[in-house]
XYZ file of C-alpha atoms in Angstrom:
321
model
C -157.891 -11.166 -114.952
C -154.497 -11.598 -115.984
C -152.694 -8.139 -115.629
C -148.999 -7.693 -116.503
C -148.677 -4.492 -114.115
C -144.876 -3.793 -115.312
C -146.065 -3.671 -118.971
C -149.607 -2.091 -118.173
C -151.181 -4.829 -120.182
C -154.177 -6.980 -119.229
C -155.285 -10.324 -121.017
C -159.076 -9.697 -122.142
C -161.184 -8.997 -124.987
C -164.625 -7.300 -125.314
C -167.448 -7.745 -128.360
C -169.401 -5.401 -129.755
C -172.595 -7.309 -128.465
C -171.709 -7.444 -124.560
C -169.604 -10.458 -124.243
C -166.221 -9.923 -122.334
C -163.666 -12.657 -122.399
C -160.840 -12.791 -119.857
C -157.919 -15.052 -118.838
C -157.578 -15.547 -115.244
C -153.773 -16.639 -115.252
C -151.234 -17.061 -118.112
C -148.872 -19.496 -119.438
C -145.739 -19.082 -117.656
C -142.435 -20.004 -119.327
C -140.329 -22.134 -116.751
C -136.596 -21.605 -117.582
C -133.309 -22.372 -116.027
C -129.962 -20.264 -115.743
C -127.272 -22.130 -117.306
C -123.832 -21.382 -118.092
C -122.586 -22.299 -121.790
C -118.997 -22.240 -123.090
C -118.522 -20.388 -126.883
C -119.132 -23.748 -128.363
C -122.706 -23.742 -126.641
C -121.720 -26.591 -124.204
C -123.509 -26.823 -121.032
C -121.246 -26.231 -118.168
C -123.645 -25.947 -115.023
C -126.777 -24.786 -113.936
C -127.854 -22.117 -111.274
C -130.337 -23.412 -108.776
C -133.419 -25.417 -109.916
C -136.092 -24.236 -112.683
C -138.282 -21.436 -112.198
C -139.800 -18.405 -113.975
C -136.605 -16.152 -114.304
C -136.358 -13.198 -116.159
C -133.324 -10.926 -117.219
C -130.256 -12.219 -115.531
C -127.480 -9.609 -115.357
C -123.891 -10.414 -114.173
C -122.252 -7.791 -111.690
C -119.005 -6.384 -113.020
C -116.717 -8.245 -110.927
C -118.674 -11.607 -112.194
C -119.350 -12.677 -108.531
C -123.046 -12.088 -108.269
C -126.271 -12.203 -110.881
C -129.246 -10.079 -110.346
C -132.522 -11.390 -111.772
C -136.290 -11.243 -111.679
C -137.999 -14.367 -110.385
C -141.687 -14.410 -111.003
C -143.745 -16.037 -108.233
C -145.678 -19.008 -109.757
C -148.572 -18.636 -107.699
C -149.292 -15.154 -107.390
C -147.652 -13.948 -110.678
C -145.490 -11.157 -108.463
C -141.960 -10.615 -110.053
C -139.075 -9.421 -107.541
C -135.341 -9.119 -107.836
C -133.192 -11.824 -106.506
C -129.428 -11.596 -106.344
C -127.239 -14.956 -106.422
C -124.128 -15.327 -104.838
C -121.935 -17.527 -107.440
C -119.506 -18.243 -104.656
C -121.686 -19.174 -102.050
C -124.233 -20.458 -104.314
C -126.978 -18.733 -102.465
C -130.065 -16.694 -103.941
C -131.221 -13.602 -101.481
C -134.414 -11.638 -102.050
C -133.477 -8.207 -103.025
C -136.789 -6.263 -103.486
C -140.146 -7.001 -102.023
C -142.370 -3.680 -102.817
C -145.540 -4.298 -104.670
C -146.398 -4.880 -107.182
C -143.394 -5.806 -109.761
C -140.021 -5.070 -109.424
C -138.038 -5.857 -112.774
C -135.174 -5.424 -115.180
C -132.208 -5.008 -112.634
C -128.808 -3.150 -113.818
C -125.797 -3.048 -111.872
C -123.583 -0.100 -111.032
C -120.274 -0.330 -112.569
C -118.626 -0.982 -109.084
C -121.224 -3.250 -108.210
C -122.415 -1.136 -105.229
C -125.903 -0.614 -106.342
C -128.651 -1.767 -108.414
C -130.980 0.372 -110.757
C -134.179 -1.593 -111.405
C -137.881 -0.593 -112.757
C -140.897 -1.071 -110.407
C -144.510 -0.039 -111.185
C -145.276 0.990 -107.447
C -146.814 4.092 -108.526
C -148.998 2.696 -111.490
C -146.535 3.045 -114.204
C -142.846 1.828 -114.344
C -140.242 4.367 -112.679
C -136.571 3.820 -112.016
C -135.649 3.204 -108.518
C -132.143 2.187 -106.815
C -130.843 0.382 -103.808
C -127.747 -0.590 -102.292
C -126.686 -4.086 -103.837
C -126.009 -5.615 -100.088
C -129.700 -5.168 -99.509
C -129.500 -3.046 -96.801
C -131.586 0.430 -96.629
C -134.633 1.506 -98.690
C -135.304 1.734 -102.260
C -134.443 5.163 -103.655
C -136.340 6.966 -106.669
C -133.749 7.058 -109.343
C -135.673 8.714 -112.430
C -139.419 9.288 -112.435
C -141.490 10.404 -115.196
C -145.233 10.812 -115.616
C -147.008 8.732 -118.019
C -143.971 7.049 -119.226
C -142.831 3.364 -119.040
C -139.035 3.266 -118.066
C -136.817 0.033 -118.348
C -133.177 0.500 -117.501
C -130.893 -1.422 -119.915
C -127.276 -0.415 -119.050
C -124.855 1.829 -116.784
C -121.710 2.998 -118.506
C -118.374 1.800 -117.044
C -117.501 5.125 -115.868
C -120.759 5.107 -113.636
C -121.650 8.547 -115.533
C -124.706 7.411 -117.611
C -127.949 5.059 -117.443
C -129.334 4.101 -120.526
C -133.019 3.101 -120.442
C -136.229 2.267 -122.815
C -138.993 4.727 -122.586
C -142.458 4.654 -123.879
C -145.516 6.687 -123.629
C -148.330 4.942 -121.360
C -151.270 6.452 -123.415
C -149.954 6.163 -127.030
C -147.796 2.913 -126.466
C -146.257 3.844 -129.925
C -143.157 1.714 -129.360
C -139.941 2.328 -127.312
C -137.315 5.440 -127.528
C -133.782 5.464 -126.060
C -133.027 7.811 -123.257
C -129.729 8.734 -121.201
C -129.941 9.788 -117.488
C -126.853 11.739 -116.265
C -126.045 10.423 -112.704
C -124.225 13.296 -111.411
C -126.420 16.086 -112.948
C -129.678 14.054 -112.327
C -130.900 14.803 -115.746
C -132.598 12.847 -118.572
C -132.357 13.606 -122.325
C -133.386 11.522 -125.490
C -130.811 9.842 -127.273
C -132.859 8.244 -130.204
C -136.605 9.498 -130.355
C -138.119 8.228 -133.926
C -140.999 6.759 -135.733
C -139.560 3.560 -135.361
C -138.818 1.259 -132.007
C -135.378 1.806 -130.556
C -134.471 -0.297 -127.240
C -132.211 -2.412 -125.194
C -129.120 0.063 -125.587
C -125.773 -1.134 -124.203
C -122.524 1.031 -123.733
C -119.243 -0.153 -125.017
C -116.744 -0.819 -122.314
C -115.030 2.735 -123.261
C -118.398 4.537 -123.206
C -117.832 5.804 -126.913
C -120.246 3.716 -128.531
C -123.986 2.442 -128.162
C -125.559 -0.969 -129.517
C -129.124 -1.161 -129.451
C -131.913 -2.858 -131.323
C -134.506 -0.848 -133.971
C -137.008 -1.887 -136.412
C -136.208 0.869 -138.730
C -135.866 -1.515 -141.538
C -138.966 -3.349 -140.835
C -137.608 -6.067 -138.386
C -135.318 -5.906 -135.456
C -131.744 -5.495 -136.278
C -128.728 -4.605 -134.227
C -127.121 -1.279 -134.690
C -124.265 0.852 -133.193
C -124.184 4.765 -133.072
C -121.532 6.970 -131.397
C -122.331 8.332 -127.807
C -122.937 10.986 -127.464
C -125.014 10.738 -130.576
C -123.505 12.451 -134.002
C -125.734 11.116 -136.599
C -123.543 8.038 -137.645
C -125.134 4.485 -137.527
C -123.661 1.139 -138.374
C -126.048 -1.998 -138.773
C -124.354 -4.987 -137.125
C -126.831 -7.854 -137.754
C -127.364 -9.018 -141.207
C -130.655 -11.106 -141.116
C -132.511 -9.883 -137.979
C -131.309 -9.895 -134.441
C -131.472 -8.109 -130.929
C -130.107 -8.024 -127.333
C -126.656 -6.873 -128.170
C -124.149 -7.203 -125.473
C -120.401 -6.118 -125.773
C -117.684 -8.337 -124.768
C -115.863 -6.647 -121.951
C -112.426 -6.421 -124.260
C -114.447 -4.006 -126.526
C -113.654 -6.075 -129.310
C -116.763 -8.133 -130.134
C -120.573 -7.766 -130.140
C -122.856 -10.680 -129.271
C -126.514 -10.822 -130.136
C -129.283 -13.283 -130.870
C -130.358 -13.830 -134.439
C -134.204 -14.184 -135.366
C -133.588 -18.034 -135.849
C -132.345 -18.203 -132.423
C -128.478 -18.402 -132.606
C -125.970 -16.816 -130.817
C -124.170 -14.467 -133.111
C -120.607 -12.710 -132.527
C -119.379 -9.831 -134.664
C -115.533 -8.542 -134.301
C -115.469 -4.946 -134.091
C -112.728 -2.462 -134.161
C -113.668 0.820 -132.203
C -110.291 3.121 -132.209
C -110.251 5.547 -133.707
C -113.326 4.947 -136.156
C -115.702 2.326 -135.899
C -115.784 -1.021 -137.797
C -117.746 -4.077 -137.908
C -116.789 -7.701 -139.129
C -119.077 -10.219 -140.791
C -121.637 -11.869 -138.266
C -120.639 -15.601 -137.360
C -122.815 -18.061 -135.593
C -121.370 -19.520 -132.399
C -124.152 -22.143 -131.196
C -128.057 -22.602 -131.309
C -129.776 -21.574 -128.097
C -133.313 -22.083 -127.055
C -133.832 -19.026 -124.885
C -136.995 -18.138 -122.759
C -139.316 -16.369 -125.082
C -140.905 -12.932 -124.058
C -139.241 -9.569 -123.449
C -136.168 -8.705 -121.354
C -132.458 -9.809 -121.344
C -132.106 -13.563 -122.119
C -128.730 -13.799 -121.346
C -125.380 -12.348 -120.193
C -121.481 -12.713 -120.566
C -118.872 -13.447 -117.946
C -116.185 -10.797 -117.676
C -113.711 -12.310 -119.497
C -116.054 -12.895 -122.587
C -115.475 -17.131 -122.509
C -119.022 -17.881 -120.965
C -122.566 -17.145 -121.532
C -125.370 -17.069 -118.613
C -128.294 -18.340 -120.688
C -131.738 -18.287 -119.406
C -132.817 -21.590 -121.184
C -136.296 -22.490 -121.864
C -137.549 -25.798 -119.624
C -141.418 -25.906 -120.007
C -144.230 -23.773 -120.196
C -147.220 -23.906 -117.679
C -150.439 -24.150 -119.473
C -152.577 -21.307 -119.229
C -155.845 -21.476 -117.290
C -159.548 -21.316 -119.207
C -160.836 -18.420 -120.853
C -163.932 -16.791 -119.059
C -166.901 -15.220 -120.649
C -168.850 -12.552 -118.849
C -172.549 -11.858 -120.452
C -173.775 -8.182 -120.145
C -170.690 -7.146 -118.225
C -171.328 -3.139 -118.990
C -174.511 -3.592 -116.815
C -172.588 -4.990 -114.039
C -170.278 -2.093 -114.060
C -173.378 0.268 -113.643
């Protein structure tokens, strides 16, 4: 049965009359990591097509961490691509899945999610690949997904969801020095994908509070203020490292940019489209920006591998007994 362990989801359905239907393998979207300029022009591709997820560029712009899912086994591991040498190196290998890499600001470590204990917890490892994985943040019966590490190295923001209720995502903050976690946003809505501003005074994130996903900004630490950045649906916010722009992906697949002023107060301009982009479908980060804010590393959809046939099992409950 197809099982997405890192999200605790399986693809099956059981009827009232004892028929079980399941999919042994799923459709996988093949993509390619491509550099685009601010007009959307393709500059170059990084390596061959594959099942890539969550590309993240290191602070010095020299390396890219990403998930690569094996097309045969479905197992996902983190790989690091050296942009100078043009070489990919496997970074994780522990079963079953290791996903959602986030760089420390100095590039010395990578924090990531792994479901090796049954639900996603956070681990870290030295970015050179030496040494063992270390527990970073473990919370019982919670799914944790890291989304950013503040530029001062003090905080990691992460998505958190209850394994049982799966009510939606909330935003948590982990203090690296104190080794303590706290809630940043926990509401009946779903809030996810937090990204710190370069000066660590603001946090951009996605919320469905209005009934659809939009991009918002709040002060950090939270004081109750909130500004909506997108105007017609959007997600996956990323700050320009100069602190003057926020990028996001619109509901109709355009890469958008918003001019912002964040000192002393916060002001946001009108969103404008940079270009159309056919990003890979599914969860997780689909692009990142270069340190100078002039290029985008986009996970572009290439093709989709067809799913396997659906299998029917009759009287499956009796077989369990």
